[in-house]
Amino acid sequence: MGKNIIVLGTQWGDEGKGKIIDLLSNRVNYIVRYQGGHNAGHTLVVNGKKIVLHLIPSGILRKNITGILGNGVVISPYVFLNEVNMLEKKGYFIKNRIKISNSSFLLLKYHELMDIFREEQLKKKSDNDFYIGTTCRGIGPAYEDKIARRGIRISDLNHMDLLISKLHRNLDFYNFLFRKYYKKPIIEFDSVMKEILDTRNELLKMATDISTILIDANKKNKNVIFEGAQGTFLDIDHGTYPYVTSSNSTSGGASTGSGIGPRSFDYILGVTKCYLTRVGSGPFLTEQLNEIDSHFFKFGKELGSSTGRRRRTGWLDLPLLRKSIQVNSISSLCLTKLDVLDGLKNIKICVSYRSLKNNKKFHEVPDHYKDWEDLEPIYEILPGWNDRTKGIKLFSLLPKNAQNYIRIIEELVKIPIDIISTGPDRLDTIFLRSFLNKLI
Ligand code: GDP
Ligand code: IMO
Ligand code: MG
């Protein structure tokens, strides 16, 4: 039987998932996106050339890969097909290697406008408890429609009469809000219909029953990677609600978002940045608003891959990482961006929290974000290193203090570290152990 591996982010996204999935994709035949939409920005660097993918699974650059968008993904037709065409223009012929689920949902112009108008209004009111700082791509509204059972699925493209009446009803609802509540112009039926008609044939050519394809692939000994978008703490259920995205980015989403049962998964690799970043609002206990942030920003190039916003930065937070290991059943970790720590005199790791009210120590992450306000991080301080680690491919060649840093994290979270990334390029990688090597 082929193996099924989930690769996901253990933090607030942008951990370097794209690079790692691209790297591992020479050992598998399928890569499946199971949730999210074009809010994701996954960066690959191959032979010095950078490509950012939003909807198309990382790994597609290799000819052996079939890229799949599962039912859990929300698909903007124009964005998706533009991305396909962008890759074709660069010489990656992928049109016949992309499949989408009959049951995935369309993200249309009115979703994007709704996201923009809502965020604009919340920002104006500068009400910190409600402004999320979304990517304004329409992700939330598209999932709201799905849950409200008025969403338009890919398979609706085969039933145009039904689709047209659904669209009329949805536009009545959205246009009422746009006009009355947000005091904005309405969106015309014809302009939304144009996007659907422009893209319908191409989408239907790629549409299929993904669940059966994946089960058959396993039977034929083909391995599959399930590519998480966003990260654990942006998950709608397990993240820092309400400062989250609108899908399940944790490992459970791989099952519901692709149509294969939970017993099908063999390995879950958690991708963890050596420090922390988040984009948008929400709690962040180890956030640094000082020269450490300038260091991470400068050497980690912490600008959003999708929206270009500056990412907030801070120290690694182990209570968060432990919770992530727990909710995802993570088998092992891949640590990324080790090279960004080069040159720091000291490196801090948050090992627990202290209550500002009663000085009590906590090892767990509070469920409600308001309860984070009463906590401060307790750090273990480790010595840094001056030598460059960028591009190092062997653990033994890392500076002693870097080796020590990695071993300490491994001891504190009690699961192995399989892979260390020392630069953005595919080749800047250390394989530490052979768990994954034995599996795929
Ligand atoms: P993703 O959303 O998890 O795929 O991550 P992004 O692509 O949004 O952000 C990660 C950024 O870090 C990208 O610019 C990558 O090229 C870069 N990157 C990935 N791994 C490393 C690494 O080990 N070192 C450095 N310096 N950059 C890395
Ligand atoms: P990748 O896959 C980092 C954040 C947004 C916002 C919140 C909700 O590249 O790691 P949304 O538009 O999803 O409704 O926004 O989630 N966010 C991400 N942050 N990386 C991402 O994706 C993200 N996708 C969404 O900044 O705080
Ligand atoms: Mg990203």
mmCIF file of C-alpha atoms in Angstrom, residues 11-248:
data_model
loop_
_atom_site.group_PDB
_atom_site.id
_atom_site.type_symbol
_atom_site.label_atom_id
_atom_site.label_comp_id
_atom_site.label_asym_id
_atom_site.label_seq_id
_atom_site.Cartn_x
_atom_site.Cartn_y
_atom_site.Cartn_z
ATOM 1 C CA GLN A 11 2.189 27.781 14.295
ATOM 2 C CA TRP A 12 0.320 30.699 12.670
ATOM 3 C CA GLY A 13 1.262 29.850 9.096
ATOM 4 C CA ASP A 14 4.286 30.679 6.919
ATOM 5 C CA GLU A 15 6.447 28.068 8.613
ATOM 6 C CA GLY A 16 8.024 27.106 5.267
ATOM 7 C CA LYS A 17 5.574 24.310 4.372
ATOM 8 C CA GLY A 18 5.852 25.005 0.631
ATOM 9 C CA LYS A 19 9.611 24.464 0.582
ATOM 10 C CA ILE A 20 9.419 21.228 2.541
ATOM 11 C CA ILE A 21 6.561 19.775 0.478
ATOM 12 C CA ASP A 22 8.361 20.659 -2.742
ATOM 13 C CA LEU A 23 11.465 18.957 -1.363
ATOM 14 C CA LEU A 24 9.651 15.745 -0.379
ATOM 15 C CA SER A 25 7.583 15.591 -3.544
ATOM 16 C CA ASN A 26 10.161 13.509 -5.436
ATOM 17 C CA ARG A 27 9.117 10.582 -3.229
ATOM 18 C CA VAL A 28 5.359 10.748 -3.836
ATOM 19 C CA ASN A 29 2.910 10.908 -6.739
ATOM 20 C CA TYR A 30 0.104 13.068 -5.420
ATOM 21 C CA ILE A 31 -0.068 16.284 -3.408
ATOM 22 C CA VAL A 32 -3.458 17.232 -1.996
ATOM 23 C CA ARG A 33 -4.558 20.623 -0.676
ATOM 24 C CA TYR A 34 -7.382 19.867 1.752
ATOM 25 C CA GLN A 35 -8.489 23.267 3.080
ATOM 26 C CA GLY A 36 -8.140 27.020 2.680
ATOM 27 C CA GLY A 37 -7.971 28.894 -0.574
ATOM 28 C CA HIS A 38 -5.775 31.610 -2.058
ATOM 29 C CA ASN A 39 -5.179 33.104 1.394
ATOM 30 C CA ALA A 40 -2.199 30.719 1.390
ATOM 31 C CA GLY A 41 1.162 31.735 -0.038
ATOM 32 C CA HIS A 42 3.643 28.873 -0.308
ATOM 33 C CA THR A 43 7.122 29.771 -1.543
ATOM 34 C CA LEU A 44 9.368 27.397 -3.461
ATOM 35 C CA VAL A 45 12.919 28.211 -4.484
ATOM 36 C CA VAL A 46 14.338 25.959 -7.186
ATOM 37 C CA ASN A 47 17.735 26.669 -8.771
ATOM 38 C CA GLY A 48 17.646 30.134 -7.237
ATOM 39 C CA LYS A 49 14.247 30.937 -8.812
ATOM 40 C CA LYS A 50 11.326 31.759 -6.539
ATOM 41 C CA ILE A 51 7.729 30.713 -7.210
ATOM 42 C CA VAL A 52 4.839 31.502 -4.861
ATOM 43 C CA LEU A 53 1.803 29.215 -5.072
ATOM 44 C CA HIS A 54 -1.581 30.099 -3.605
ATOM 45 C CA LEU A 55 -4.030 27.402 -4.673
ATOM 46 C CA ILE A 56 -1.980 24.906 -6.622
ATOM 47 C CA PRO A 57 -0.301 22.295 -4.441
ATOM 48 C CA SER A 58 3.435 22.706 -3.815
ATOM 49 C CA GLY A 59 5.345 19.921 -5.527
ATOM 50 C CA ILE A 60 3.563 20.434 -8.844
ATOM 51 C CA LEU A 61 6.859 21.591 -10.383
ATOM 52 C CA ARG A 62 7.950 17.936 -10.530
ATOM 53 C CA LYS A 63 6.610 16.021 -13.520
ATOM 54 C CA ASN A 64 5.724 12.951 -11.437
ATOM 55 C CA ILE A 65 3.172 14.872 -9.358
ATOM 56 C CA THR A 66 -0.576 15.081 -9.765
ATOM 57 C CA GLY A 67 -1.862 18.090 -7.821
ATOM 58 C CA ILE A 68 -5.266 17.790 -6.190
ATOM 59 C CA LEU A 69 -7.632 20.336 -4.671
ATOM 60 C CA GLY A 70 -9.866 18.469 -2.240
ATOM 61 C CA ASN A 71 -13.462 19.170 -1.287
ATOM 62 C CA GLY A 72 -12.280 21.213 1.720
ATOM 63 C CA VAL A 73 -10.739 23.910 -0.504
ATOM 64 C CA VAL A 74 -12.552 27.054 -1.670
ATOM 65 C CA ILE A 75 -11.616 27.853 -5.261
ATOM 66 C CA SER A 76 -11.614 31.267 -6.911
ATOM 67 C CA PRO A 77 -11.998 30.294 -10.610
ATOM 68 C CA TYR A 78 -10.035 33.216 -12.070
ATOM 69 C CA VAL A 79 -7.250 33.029 -9.470
ATOM 70 C CA PHE A 80 -6.933 29.282 -9.918
ATOM 71 C CA LEU A 81 -6.779 29.314 -13.715
ATOM 72 C CA ASN A 82 -4.429 32.326 -13.735
ATOM 73 C CA GLU A 83 -2.089 30.359 -11.506
ATOM 74 C CA VAL A 84 -2.277 27.354 -13.837
ATOM 75 C CA ASN A 85 -1.487 29.616 -16.795
ATOM 76 C CA MET A 86 1.356 31.368 -14.926
ATOM 77 C CA LEU A 87 3.029 27.980 -14.396
ATOM 78 C CA GLU A 88 2.415 26.854 -17.989
ATOM 79 C CA LYS A 89 4.072 30.076 -19.217
ATOM 80 C CA LYS A 90 7.099 29.285 -17.080
ATOM 81 C CA GLY A 91 7.340 25.888 -18.789
ATOM 82 C CA TYR A 92 5.698 23.739 -16.124
ATOM 83 C CA PHE A 93 3.053 21.842 -18.079
ATOM 84 C CA ILE A 94 0.577 21.029 -15.377
ATOM 85 C CA LYS A 95 -2.893 21.339 -16.968
ATOM 86 C CA ASN A 96 -3.257 17.576 -17.310
ATOM 87 C CA ARG A 97 -1.823 16.964 -13.862
ATOM 88 C CA ILE A 98 -4.343 18.983 -11.843
ATOM 89 C CA LYS A 99 -7.592 17.615 -10.458
ATOM 90 C CA ILE A 100 -10.257 19.270 -8.383
ATOM 91 C CA SER A 101 -12.982 17.732 -6.281
ATOM 92 C CA ASN A 102 -16.549 17.793 -7.571
ATOM 93 C CA SER A 103 -17.465 18.867 -4.057
ATOM 94 C CA SER A 104 -15.141 21.822 -3.550
ATOM 95 C CA PHE A 105 -16.801 25.231 -3.374
ATOM 96 C CA LEU A 106 -16.478 28.274 -5.601
ATOM 97 C CA LEU A 107 -15.185 31.498 -4.083
ATOM 98 C CA LEU A 108 -16.717 34.336 -6.105
ATOM 99 C CA LYS A 109 -16.343 38.098 -6.358
ATOM 100 C CA TYR A 110 -19.099 38.806 -3.800
ATOM 101 C CA HIS A 111 -17.213 36.791 -1.157
ATOM 102 C CA GLU A 112 -14.133 38.919 -1.684
ATOM 103 C CA LEU A 113 -16.138 42.175 -1.542
ATOM 104 C CA MET A 114 -17.877 41.049 1.636
ATOM 105 C CA ASP A 115 -14.508 40.292 3.257
ATOM 106 C CA ILE A 116 -13.147 43.701 2.194
ATOM 107 C CA PHE A 117 -16.212 45.718 3.307
ATOM 108 C CA ARG A 118 -16.417 43.935 6.661
ATOM 109 C CA GLU A 119 -12.734 44.396 7.436
ATOM 110 C CA GLU A 120 -12.811 48.039 6.297
ATOM 111 C CA GLN A 121 -15.690 48.781 8.642
ATOM 112 C CA LEU A 122 -14.126 47.012 11.626
ATOM 113 C CA LYS A 123 -10.812 48.763 11.059
ATOM 114 C CA LYS A 124 -12.527 52.168 10.893
ATOM 115 C CA LYS A 125 -14.231 51.526 14.190
ATOM 116 C CA SER A 126 -10.757 50.517 15.482
ATOM 117 C CA ASP A 127 -12.463 47.944 17.635
ATOM 118 C CA ASN A 128 -9.567 45.659 18.480
ATOM 119 C CA ASP A 129 -11.774 42.820 19.619
ATOM 120 C CA PHE A 130 -13.394 42.403 16.197
ATOM 121 C CA TYR A 131 -10.870 43.385 13.513
ATOM 122 C CA ILE A 132 -9.239 40.148 12.269
ATOM 123 C CA GLY A 133 -6.837 41.464 9.637
ATOM 124 C CA THR A 134 -7.851 38.811 7.090
ATOM 125 C CA THR A 135 -6.173 38.459 3.721
ATOM 126 C CA CYS A 136 -9.357 40.016 2.196
ATOM 127 C CA ARG A 137 -9.512 37.171 -0.316
ATOM 128 C CA GLY A 138 -13.122 36.225 0.534
ATOM 129 C CA ILE A 139 -12.191 33.088 2.430
ATOM 130 C CA GLY A 140 -14.456 33.639 5.461
ATOM 131 C CA PRO A 141 -17.587 34.475 3.428
ATOM 132 C CA ALA A 142 -17.010 31.499 1.078
ATOM 133 C CA TYR A 143 -16.929 29.110 4.051
ATOM 134 C CA GLU A 144 -19.908 30.917 5.628
ATOM 135 C CA ASP A 145 -21.922 30.079 2.490
ATOM 136 C CA LYS A 146 -20.765 26.482 2.664
ATOM 137 C CA ILE A 147 -21.878 26.106 6.283
ATOM 138 C CA ALA A 148 -25.119 27.997 5.606
ATOM 139 C CA ARG A 149 -25.816 25.451 2.818
ATOM 140 C CA ARG A 150 -26.083 28.048 0.089
ATOM 141 C CA GLY A 151 -22.584 27.544 -1.370
ATOM 142 C CA ILE A 152 -21.981 26.779 -5.050
ATOM 143 C CA ARG A 153 -20.010 23.612 -5.659
ATOM 144 C CA ILE A 154 -17.950 22.605 -8.684
ATOM 145 C CA SER A 155 -20.554 19.915 -9.454
ATOM 146 C CA ASP A 156 -23.227 22.637 -9.681
ATOM 147 C CA LEU A 157 -21.506 23.635 -12.933
ATOM 148 C CA ASN A 158 -23.197 20.566 -14.427
ATOM 149 C CA HIS A 159 -26.617 21.861 -13.396
ATOM 150 C CA MET A 160 -26.733 25.368 -14.783
ATOM 151 C CA ASP A 161 -30.439 26.056 -14.109
ATOM 152 C CA LEU A 162 -29.963 25.254 -10.459
ATOM 153 C CA LEU A 163 -26.701 27.220 -10.341
ATOM 154 C CA ILE A 164 -28.392 30.302 -11.820
ATOM 155 C CA SER A 165 -31.195 30.251 -9.272
ATOM 156 C CA LYS A 166 -28.690 29.710 -6.426
ATOM 157 C CA LEU A 167 -26.666 32.641 -7.682
ATOM 158 C CA HIS A 168 -29.741 34.912 -7.838
ATOM 159 C CA ARG A 169 -30.664 34.032 -4.261
ATOM 160 C CA ASN A 170 -27.100 34.545 -3.027
ATOM 161 C CA LEU A 171 -26.820 37.899 -4.767
ATOM 162 C CA ASP A 172 -30.126 39.050 -3.247
ATOM 163 C CA PHE A 173 -28.632 38.320 0.152
ATOM 164 C CA TYR A 174 -25.203 39.877 -0.493
ATOM 165 C CA ASN A 175 -26.529 42.915 -2.353
ATOM 166 C CA PHE A 176 -28.962 43.634 0.458
ATOM 167 C CA LEU A 177 -26.023 43.764 2.890
ATOM 168 C CA PHE A 178 -23.765 45.701 0.525
ATOM 169 C CA ARG A 179 -26.399 48.387 -0.060
ATOM 170 C CA LYS A 180 -28.124 48.668 3.280
ATOM 171 C CA TYR A 181 -25.476 47.751 5.812
ATOM 172 C CA TYR A 182 -22.169 48.652 4.189
ATOM 173 C CA LYS A 183 -23.525 51.483 1.968
ATOM 174 C CA LYS A 184 -21.629 50.137 -1.045
ATOM 175 C CA PRO A 185 -22.568 49.569 -4.684
ATOM 176 C CA ILE A 186 -24.235 46.258 -5.478
ATOM 177 C CA ILE A 187 -22.658 43.596 -7.663
ATOM 178 C CA GLU A 188 -24.379 42.729 -10.952
ATOM 179 C CA PHE A 189 -25.516 39.173 -11.673
ATOM 180 C CA ASP A 190 -23.927 39.294 -15.138
ATOM 181 C CA SER A 191 -20.461 40.101 -13.842
ATOM 182 C CA VAL A 192 -20.473 37.072 -11.529
ATOM 183 C CA MET A 193 -21.983 34.874 -14.220
ATOM 184 C CA LYS A 194 -19.218 35.945 -16.618
ATOM 185 C CA GLU A 195 -16.545 34.493 -14.335
ATOM 186 C CA ILE A 196 -18.494 31.245 -14.127
ATOM 187 C CA LEU A 197 -19.030 30.991 -17.886
ATOM 188 C CA ASP A 198 -15.423 31.994 -18.676
ATOM 189 C CA THR A 199 -14.021 29.218 -16.502
ATOM 190 C CA ARG A 200 -16.708 26.512 -16.421
ATOM 191 C CA ASN A 201 -15.361 24.236 -19.176
ATOM 192 C CA GLU A 202 -11.807 24.233 -17.872
ATOM 193 C CA LEU A 203 -12.933 23.563 -14.308
ATOM 194 C CA LEU A 204 -15.212 20.715 -15.357
ATOM 195 C CA LYS A 205 -12.372 19.078 -17.314
ATOM 196 C CA MET A 206 -10.411 18.833 -14.058
ATOM 197 C CA ALA A 207 -13.342 17.929 -11.791
ATOM 198 C CA THR A 208 -13.598 14.413 -10.423
ATOM 199 C CA ASP A 209 -14.208 12.145 -7.418
ATOM 200 C CA ILE A 210 -11.022 12.735 -5.419
ATOM 201 C CA SER A 211 -11.732 10.234 -2.662
ATOM 202 C CA THR A 212 -11.751 7.313 -5.111
ATOM 203 C CA ILE A 213 -8.628 8.551 -6.910
ATOM 204 C CA LEU A 214 -6.727 8.628 -3.622
ATOM 205 C CA ILE A 215 -7.877 5.199 -2.452
ATOM 206 C CA ASP A 216 -6.961 3.706 -5.844
ATOM 207 C CA ALA A 217 -3.586 5.458 -5.784
ATOM 208 C CA ASN A 218 -2.758 3.873 -2.415
ATOM 209 C CA LYS A 219 -3.754 0.455 -3.728
ATOM 210 C CA LYS A 220 -1.265 0.958 -6.578
ATOM 211 C CA ASN A 221 1.504 1.719 -4.052
ATOM 212 C CA LYS A 222 1.466 5.452 -4.760
ATOM 213 C CA ASN A 223 2.367 7.796 -1.904
ATOM 214 C CA VAL A 224 0.430 10.960 -1.190
ATOM 215 C CA ILE A 225 1.284 14.180 0.674
ATOM 216 C CA PHE A 226 -1.569 16.172 2.190
ATOM 217 C CA GLU A 227 -0.482 19.799 2.220
ATOM 218 C CA GLY A 228 -1.794 21.908 5.076
ATOM 219 C CA ALA A 229 -2.331 25.592 4.450
ATOM 220 C CA GLN A 230 -2.223 28.219 7.229
ATOM 221 C CA GLY A 231 -1.195 26.715 10.571
ATOM 222 C CA THR A 232 -2.531 25.019 13.692
ATOM 223 C CA PHE A 233 -3.348 28.241 15.566
ATOM 224 C CA LEU A 234 -5.285 29.615 12.602
ATOM 225 C CA ASP A 235 -7.591 26.575 12.739
ATOM 226 C CA ILE A 236 -11.257 27.519 13.176
ATOM 227 C CA ASP A 237 -11.659 25.084 16.105
ATOM 228 C CA HIS A 238 -8.221 24.798 17.714
ATOM 229 C CA GLY A 239 -6.719 28.181 16.883
ATOM 230 C CA THR A 240 -6.756 31.511 18.697
ATOM 231 C CA TYR A 241 -10.443 32.118 17.954
ATOM 232 C CA PRO A 242 -11.712 34.510 16.613
ATOM 233 C CA TYR A 243 -8.285 35.457 15.167
ATOM 234 C CA VAL A 244 -8.239 32.455 12.887
ATOM 235 C CA THR A 245 -9.103 31.452 9.355
ATOM 236 C CA SER A 246 -12.391 29.729 8.527
ATOM 237 C CA SER A 247 -11.252 26.151 7.898
ATOM 238 C CA ASN A 248 -9.666 23.211 9.735
#
